[in-house]
Amino acid sequence: MAQISRQGELVQLRVSRGERKALLRILERLEPLVEESRWVRPRAYEDEGLEREYERLVVGDLEQARAQDLAQVRDLLESDQRILLSTDQAMAWLRSFNVLRLALAERLGIKSDGWEDQFSPQEHRRPPLATLHLLSWVQEELVEALEQA
Amino acid sequence: MSAPNELVVRETGAAQRADLERDRPWQVVVWNDPVTLMTYVVFVFRRLFGYDRETATRLMLQVHNEGRAVVATEPRERAEVSVAQLHAHGLQATLARD
């Protein structure tokens, strides 16, 4: 099982080759959902004019940054290198796992708190719900490692 | 001493109103979503706004229990940057006039 821990100034992810492949498959399958997700692209303003201005000035940069975050995660998983993340890199991983979770949850039809009870224990253990739990675990561990700084 | 020109007074008044409008604070509002992890929200509030753990946790719980919380009140440009940063971290955030 993958391990995430603090190593001085860095965050270390110890993942087996199989776990790297599994995370890459998850990334590959969920990235297209990110493009369509409403939760990933919330409005900033109620006012239509201000919202259009926000979209014109800000949203393109946000999308570019999101793509860069995801690319960074993919590149490190594809490499055979030991995964040691600076704080900025770990933040990119955190943001990436968060958007992947949002996109997957939206696809699963999750709309309100207490959604866990919508699904049976068997469903929780199988994909795609098990994928959501795995992403949550990675995110929790990254937060914990970053908070130890 | 000459009387002030009426047009100048009107224009000055309009400019002052525009300045006041521009300087009027805006609220940065974070909305609940059923998926984002509580620990992550607290972490992001602390990182972006410099809140201590207690304040960040209180705000996160307000979002969770009441559906929304005002996490900052700032001039519009600064508030828009805060909302963009929250969006960059995947949180549901909007700006509203104070």
mmCIF file of C-alpha atoms in Angstrom:
data_model
loop_
_atom_site.group_PDB
_atom_site.id
_atom_site.type_symbol
_atom_site.label_atom_id
_atom_site.label_comp_id
_atom_site.label_asym_id
_atom_site.label_seq_id
_atom_site.Cartn_x
_atom_site.Cartn_y
_atom_site.Cartn_z
ATOM 1 C CA MET A 1 0.000 0.000 0.000
ATOM 2 C CA ALA A 2 1.273 3.475 -0.917
ATOM 3 C CA GLN A 3 2.812 5.562 1.845
ATOM 4 C CA ILE A 4 2.966 9.336 2.033
ATOM 5 C CA SER A 5 5.257 10.964 4.551
ATOM 6 C CA ARG A 6 7.269 14.044 5.314
ATOM 7 C CA GLN A 7 10.995 13.875 4.544
ATOM 8 C CA GLY A 8 12.448 17.130 5.870
ATOM 9 C CA GLU A 9 11.274 19.885 3.510
ATOM 10 C CA LEU A 10 9.820 17.386 1.044
ATOM 11 C CA VAL A 11 6.856 15.054 0.845
ATOM 12 C CA GLN A 12 7.662 11.515 -0.186
ATOM 13 C CA LEU A 13 5.224 9.213 -1.960
ATOM 14 C CA ARG A 14 6.225 5.573 -1.834
ATOM 15 C CA VAL A 15 4.203 3.842 -4.496
ATOM 16 C CA SER A 16 4.786 0.481 -6.134
ATOM 17 C CA ARG A 17 4.935 0.097 -9.902
ATOM 18 C CA GLY A 18 1.415 -1.371 -9.848
ATOM 19 C CA GLU A 19 0.087 1.551 -7.806
ATOM 20 C CA ARG A 20 1.677 4.016 -10.217
ATOM 21 C CA LYS A 21 -0.063 2.277 -13.103
ATOM 22 C CA ALA A 22 -3.374 2.268 -11.251
ATOM 23 C CA LEU A 23 -3.113 6.002 -10.468
ATOM 24 C CA LEU A 24 -2.195 6.731 -14.103
ATOM 25 C CA ARG A 25 -5.246 4.774 -15.294
ATOM 26 C CA ILE A 26 -7.453 6.773 -12.903
ATOM 27 C CA LEU A 27 -5.959 10.007 -14.205
ATOM 28 C CA GLU A 28 -6.475 8.973 -17.815
ATOM 29 C CA ARG A 29 -10.130 8.054 -17.220
ATOM 30 C CA LEU A 30 -11.068 11.051 -15.098
ATOM 31 C CA GLU A 31 -9.325 13.860 -16.956
ATOM 32 C CA PRO A 32 -12.009 14.022 -19.663
ATOM 33 C CA LEU A 33 -14.636 14.341 -16.893
ATOM 34 C CA VAL A 34 -12.753 17.326 -15.461
ATOM 35 C CA GLU A 35 -13.277 19.139 -18.748
ATOM 36 C CA GLU A 36 -17.052 18.732 -18.404
ATOM 37 C CA SER A 37 -17.414 19.277 -14.669
ATOM 38 C CA ARG A 38 -19.565 22.155 -13.473
ATOM 39 C CA TRP A 39 -18.079 21.930 -9.965
ATOM 40 C CA VAL A 40 -14.605 22.434 -11.364
ATOM 41 C CA ARG A 41 -15.732 25.696 -13.040
ATOM 42 C CA PRO A 42 -17.878 27.578 -10.552
ATOM 43 C CA ARG A 43 -19.185 31.070 -11.250
ATOM 44 C CA ALA A 44 -17.590 34.005 -9.447
ATOM 45 C CA TYR A 45 -20.421 36.564 -9.851
ATOM 46 C CA GLU A 46 -24.197 36.507 -10.029
ATOM 47 C CA ASP A 47 -24.081 39.510 -12.355
ATOM 48 C CA GLU A 48 -23.743 38.311 -15.964
ATOM 49 C CA GLY A 49 -21.542 41.216 -17.076
ATOM 50 C CA LEU A 50 -19.099 40.801 -14.194
ATOM 51 C CA GLU A 51 -19.074 37.042 -14.723
ATOM 52 C CA ARG A 52 -18.209 37.472 -18.413
ATOM 53 C CA GLU A 53 -15.366 39.778 -17.426
ATOM 54 C CA TYR A 54 -14.122 37.225 -14.871
ATOM 55 C CA GLU A 55 -14.255 34.491 -17.509
ATOM 56 C CA ARG A 56 -12.356 36.676 -19.962
ATOM 57 C CA LEU A 57 -9.639 37.696 -17.529
ATOM 58 C CA VAL A 58 -9.260 34.773 -15.137
ATOM 59 C CA VAL A 59 -10.796 31.480 -16.222
ATOM 60 C CA GLY A 60 -8.298 30.768 -19.027
ATOM 61 C CA ASP A 61 -5.404 31.093 -16.587
ATOM 62 C CA LEU A 62 -7.160 28.811 -14.094
ATOM 63 C CA GLU A 63 -7.686 26.150 -16.765
ATOM 64 C CA GLN A 64 -4.074 26.380 -17.874
ATOM 65 C CA ALA A 65 -2.840 26.056 -14.285
ATOM 66 C CA ARG A 66 -5.134 23.051 -13.744
ATOM 67 C CA ALA A 67 -3.773 21.347 -16.868
ATOM 68 C CA GLN A 68 -0.205 22.010 -15.693
ATOM 69 C CA ASP A 69 -0.978 20.512 -12.262
ATOM 70 C CA LEU A 70 -2.413 17.357 -13.838
ATOM 71 C CA ALA A 71 0.513 17.089 -16.271
ATOM 72 C CA GLN A 72 2.954 17.316 -13.391
ATOM 73 C CA VAL A 73 1.220 14.458 -11.564
ATOM 74 C CA ARG A 74 1.179 12.362 -14.735
ATOM 75 C CA ASP A 75 4.848 13.026 -15.548
ATOM 76 C CA LEU A 76 6.024 11.995 -12.092
ATOM 77 C CA LEU A 77 3.883 8.868 -12.062
ATOM 78 C CA GLU A 78 5.184 7.886 -15.505
ATOM 79 C CA SER A 79 8.805 8.355 -14.489
ATOM 80 C CA ASP A 80 10.638 5.656 -12.599
ATOM 81 C CA GLN A 81 12.003 8.240 -10.205
ATOM 82 C CA ARG A 82 11.378 8.233 -6.494
ATOM 83 C CA ILE A 83 8.560 10.717 -5.893
ATOM 84 C CA LEU A 84 9.789 13.529 -3.672
ATOM 85 C CA LEU A 85 7.646 16.653 -3.800
ATOM 86 C CA SER A 86 8.424 20.213 -2.829
ATOM 87 C CA THR A 87 5.581 22.077 -1.121
ATOM 88 C CA ASP A 88 4.578 23.675 -4.443
ATOM 89 C CA GLN A 89 4.565 20.288 -6.174
ATOM 90 C CA ALA A 90 2.584 18.708 -3.342
ATOM 91 C CA MET A 91 0.048 21.556 -3.670
ATOM 92 C CA ALA A 92 -0.277 20.739 -7.373
ATOM 93 C CA TRP A 93 -0.986 17.107 -6.460
ATOM 94 C CA LEU A 94 -3.539 18.162 -3.848
ATOM 95 C CA ARG A 95 -5.368 20.430 -6.293
ATOM 96 C CA SER A 96 -5.302 17.714 -8.945
ATOM 97 C CA PHE A 97 -6.744 15.043 -6.691
ATOM 98 C CA ASN A 98 -9.406 17.490 -5.580
ATOM 99 C CA VAL A 99 -10.603 18.238 -9.126
ATOM 100 C CA LEU A 100 -10.519 14.534 -9.995
ATOM 101 C CA ARG A 101 -12.708 13.821 -6.950
ATOM 102 C CA LEU A 102 -15.118 16.626 -7.862
ATOM 103 C CA ALA A 103 -15.431 15.431 -11.454
ATOM 104 C CA LEU A 104 -15.925 11.801 -10.455
ATOM 105 C CA ALA A 105 -18.471 12.644 -7.753
ATOM 106 C CA GLU A 106 -20.445 14.762 -10.195
ATOM 107 C CA ARG A 107 -20.468 11.868 -12.676
ATOM 108 C CA LEU A 108 -21.690 9.539 -9.897
ATOM 109 C CA GLY A 109 -24.653 11.828 -9.324
ATOM 110 C CA ILE A 110 -23.559 12.916 -5.860
ATOM 111 C CA LYS A 111 -25.500 16.079 -5.048
ATOM 112 C CA SER A 112 -25.828 16.482 -1.305
ATOM 113 C CA ASP A 113 -24.258 15.687 2.045
ATOM 114 C CA GLY A 114 -24.940 12.200 3.350
ATOM 115 C CA TRP A 115 -24.341 10.735 -0.125
ATOM 116 C CA GLU A 116 -22.397 7.864 1.450
ATOM 117 C CA ASP A 117 -25.720 6.302 2.470
ATOM 118 C CA GLN A 118 -26.973 6.337 -1.128
ATOM 119 C CA PHE A 119 -24.645 3.435 -1.898
ATOM 120 C CA SER A 120 -24.458 -0.116 -0.582
ATOM 121 C CA PRO A 121 -21.332 -1.434 1.208
ATOM 122 C CA GLN A 122 -20.586 -3.509 -1.910
ATOM 123 C CA GLU A 123 -20.733 -0.415 -4.109
ATOM 124 C CA HIS A 124 -18.340 1.374 -1.767
ATOM 125 C CA ARG A 125 -15.796 -1.413 -2.273
ATOM 126 C CA ARG A 126 -16.002 -1.459 -6.087
ATOM 127 C CA PRO A 127 -15.012 1.069 -8.736
ATOM 128 C CA PRO A 128 -15.944 3.789 -9.350
ATOM 129 C CA LEU A 129 -16.779 4.527 -5.706
ATOM 130 C CA ALA A 130 -13.635 2.767 -4.489
ATOM 131 C CA THR A 131 -11.673 5.119 -6.766
ATOM 132 C CA LEU A 132 -13.266 8.102 -5.042
ATOM 133 C CA HIS A 133 -12.226 6.697 -1.655
ATOM 134 C CA LEU A 134 -8.678 6.062 -2.894
ATOM 135 C CA LEU A 135 -8.381 9.664 -4.129
ATOM 136 C CA SER A 136 -9.721 10.878 -0.771
ATOM 137 C CA TRP A 137 -7.118 8.828 1.063
ATOM 138 C CA VAL A 138 -4.265 10.261 -1.042
ATOM 139 C CA GLN A 139 -5.572 13.780 -0.472
ATOM 140 C CA GLU A 140 -5.908 13.299 3.310
ATOM 141 C CA GLU A 141 -2.381 11.908 3.522
ATOM 142 C CA LEU A 142 -0.950 14.792 1.474
ATOM 143 C CA VAL A 143 -2.658 17.355 3.723
ATOM 144 C CA GLU A 144 -1.311 15.601 6.812
ATOM 145 C CA ALA A 145 2.228 15.507 5.387
ATOM 146 C CA LEU A 146 2.078 19.184 4.384
ATOM 147 C CA GLU A 147 0.783 20.198 7.804
ATOM 148 C CA GLN A 148 3.859 18.682 9.412
ATOM 149 C CA ALA A 149 6.018 21.399 7.792
ATOM 150 C CA MET B 1 -13.730 84.035 -3.827
ATOM 151 C CA SER B 2 -15.537 82.699 -6.834
ATOM 152 C CA ALA B 3 -18.517 80.343 -6.677
ATOM 153 C CA PRO B 4 -17.734 76.733 -7.645
ATOM 154 C CA ASN B 5 -18.606 75.830 -11.223
ATOM 155 C CA GLU B 6 -21.731 73.662 -11.131
ATOM 156 C CA LEU B 7 -20.413 71.233 -13.759
ATOM 157 C CA VAL B 8 -17.163 70.723 -11.833
ATOM 158 C CA VAL B 9 -19.122 70.038 -8.625
ATOM 159 C CA ARG B 10 -21.340 67.494 -10.422
ATOM 160 C CA GLU B 11 -18.348 65.729 -11.980
ATOM 161 C CA THR B 12 -16.453 65.696 -8.711
ATOM 162 C CA GLY B 13 -19.476 64.191 -7.001
ATOM 163 C CA ALA B 14 -19.755 61.470 -9.657
ATOM 164 C CA ALA B 15 -16.051 60.691 -9.390
ATOM 165 C CA GLN B 16 -16.296 60.466 -5.593
ATOM 166 C CA ARG B 17 -19.269 58.103 -5.900
ATOM 167 C CA ALA B 18 -17.273 55.963 -8.368
ATOM 168 C CA ASP B 19 -14.323 55.930 -5.928
ATOM 169 C CA LEU B 20 -16.619 54.964 -3.066
ATOM 170 C CA GLU B 21 -18.185 52.204 -5.167
ATOM 171 C CA ARG B 22 -14.754 50.895 -6.155
ATOM 172 C CA ASP B 23 -13.530 50.951 -2.555
ATOM 173 C CA ARG B 24 -16.675 49.383 -1.146
ATOM 174 C CA PRO B 25 -15.731 46.000 0.295
ATOM 175 C CA TRP B 26 -16.916 42.763 -1.265
ATOM 176 C CA GLN B 27 -17.528 39.505 0.496
ATOM 177 C CA VAL B 28 -15.712 36.333 -0.472
ATOM 178 C CA VAL B 29 -18.305 33.607 0.038
ATOM 179 C CA VAL B 30 -17.478 29.886 0.094
ATOM 180 C CA TRP B 31 -20.314 27.457 -0.619
ATOM 181 C CA ASN B 32 -20.742 23.896 0.542
ATOM 182 C CA ASP B 33 -20.261 20.990 -1.787
ATOM 183 C CA PRO B 34 -20.819 17.420 -0.650
ATOM 184 C CA VAL B 35 -17.481 16.060 -1.778
ATOM 185 C CA THR B 36 -14.562 18.288 -0.848
ATOM 186 C CA LEU B 37 -12.794 16.981 2.227
ATOM 187 C CA MET B 38 -13.117 18.986 5.450
ATOM 188 C CA THR B 39 -9.403 18.666 6.211
ATOM 189 C CA TYR B 40 -8.581 20.019 2.756
ATOM 190 C CA VAL B 41 -10.917 23.016 3.187
ATOM 191 C CA VAL B 42 -9.323 23.901 6.545
ATOM 192 C CA PHE B 43 -5.882 23.530 4.999
ATOM 193 C CA VAL B 44 -6.765 25.823 2.053
ATOM 194 C CA PHE B 45 -8.335 28.499 4.322
ATOM 195 C CA ARG B 46 -5.187 28.537 6.449
ATOM 196 C CA ARG B 47 -2.883 28.674 3.466
ATOM 197 C CA LEU B 48 -4.753 31.337 1.467
ATOM 198 C CA PHE B 49 -5.953 33.610 4.261
ATOM 199 C CA GLY B 50 -3.414 32.903 7.007
ATOM 200 C CA TYR B 51 -6.106 31.869 9.506
ATOM 201 C CA ASP B 52 -5.180 29.887 12.577
ATOM 202 C CA ARG B 53 -6.542 26.352 12.773
ATOM 203 C CA GLU B 54 -9.415 27.336 15.078
ATOM 204 C CA THR B 55 -10.698 30.105 12.781
ATOM 205 C CA ALA B 56 -10.279 28.000 9.644
ATOM 206 C CA THR B 57 -12.107 25.086 11.259
ATOM 207 C CA ARG B 58 -14.964 27.353 12.433
ATOM 208 C CA LEU B 59 -15.388 28.740 8.917
ATOM 209 C CA MET B 60 -15.245 25.269 7.362
ATOM 210 C CA LEU B 61 -17.950 24.048 9.777
ATOM 211 C CA GLN B 62 -20.068 27.098 8.948
ATOM 212 C CA VAL B 63 -19.805 26.230 5.257
ATOM 213 C CA HIS B 64 -20.685 22.616 6.013
ATOM 214 C CA ASN B 65 -23.586 23.286 8.395
ATOM 215 C CA GLU B 66 -25.098 26.478 6.953
ATOM 216 C CA GLY B 67 -24.216 25.977 3.292
ATOM 217 C CA ARG B 68 -22.023 29.066 3.043
ATOM 218 C CA ALA B 69 -19.612 31.286 4.934
ATOM 219 C CA VAL B 70 -18.050 34.672 4.335
ATOM 220 C CA VAL B 71 -14.336 33.931 4.584
ATOM 221 C CA ALA B 72 -13.051 37.439 3.817
ATOM 222 C CA THR B 73 -14.276 40.980 3.178
ATOM 223 C CA GLU B 74 -11.963 42.885 0.877
ATOM 224 C CA PRO B 75 -11.842 45.563 -1.836
ATOM 225 C CA ARG B 76 -13.213 44.163 -5.081
ATOM 226 C CA GLU B 77 -9.923 43.531 -6.874
ATOM 227 C CA ARG B 78 -8.436 41.747 -3.871
ATOM 228 C CA ALA B 79 -11.662 39.782 -3.327
ATOM 229 C CA GLU B 80 -11.608 38.650 -6.955
ATOM 230 C CA VAL B 81 -8.049 37.385 -6.523
ATOM 231 C CA SER B 82 -9.173 35.473 -3.405
ATOM 232 C CA VAL B 83 -12.086 33.898 -5.297
ATOM 233 C CA ALA B 84 -9.786 32.947 -8.188
ATOM 234 C CA GLN B 85 -7.376 31.315 -5.702
ATOM 235 C CA LEU B 86 -10.251 29.401 -4.117
ATOM 236 C CA HIS B 87 -11.408 28.296 -7.591
ATOM 237 C CA ALA B 88 -7.836 27.216 -8.373
ATOM 238 C CA HIS B 89 -8.060 24.953 -5.319
ATOM 239 C CA GLY B 90 -11.398 23.533 -6.423
ATOM 240 C CA LEU B 91 -13.617 25.299 -3.880
ATOM 241 C CA GLN B 92 -17.007 26.800 -4.726
ATOM 242 C CA ALA B 93 -16.620 30.541 -4.119
ATOM 243 C CA THR B 94 -18.363 33.723 -5.219
ATOM 244 C CA LEU B 95 -18.101 37.470 -4.676
ATOM 245 C CA ALA B 96 -20.959 39.467 -3.206
ATOM 246 C CA ARG B 97 -21.284 43.149 -2.368
ATOM 247 C CA ASP B 98 -20.911 43.741 1.374
#
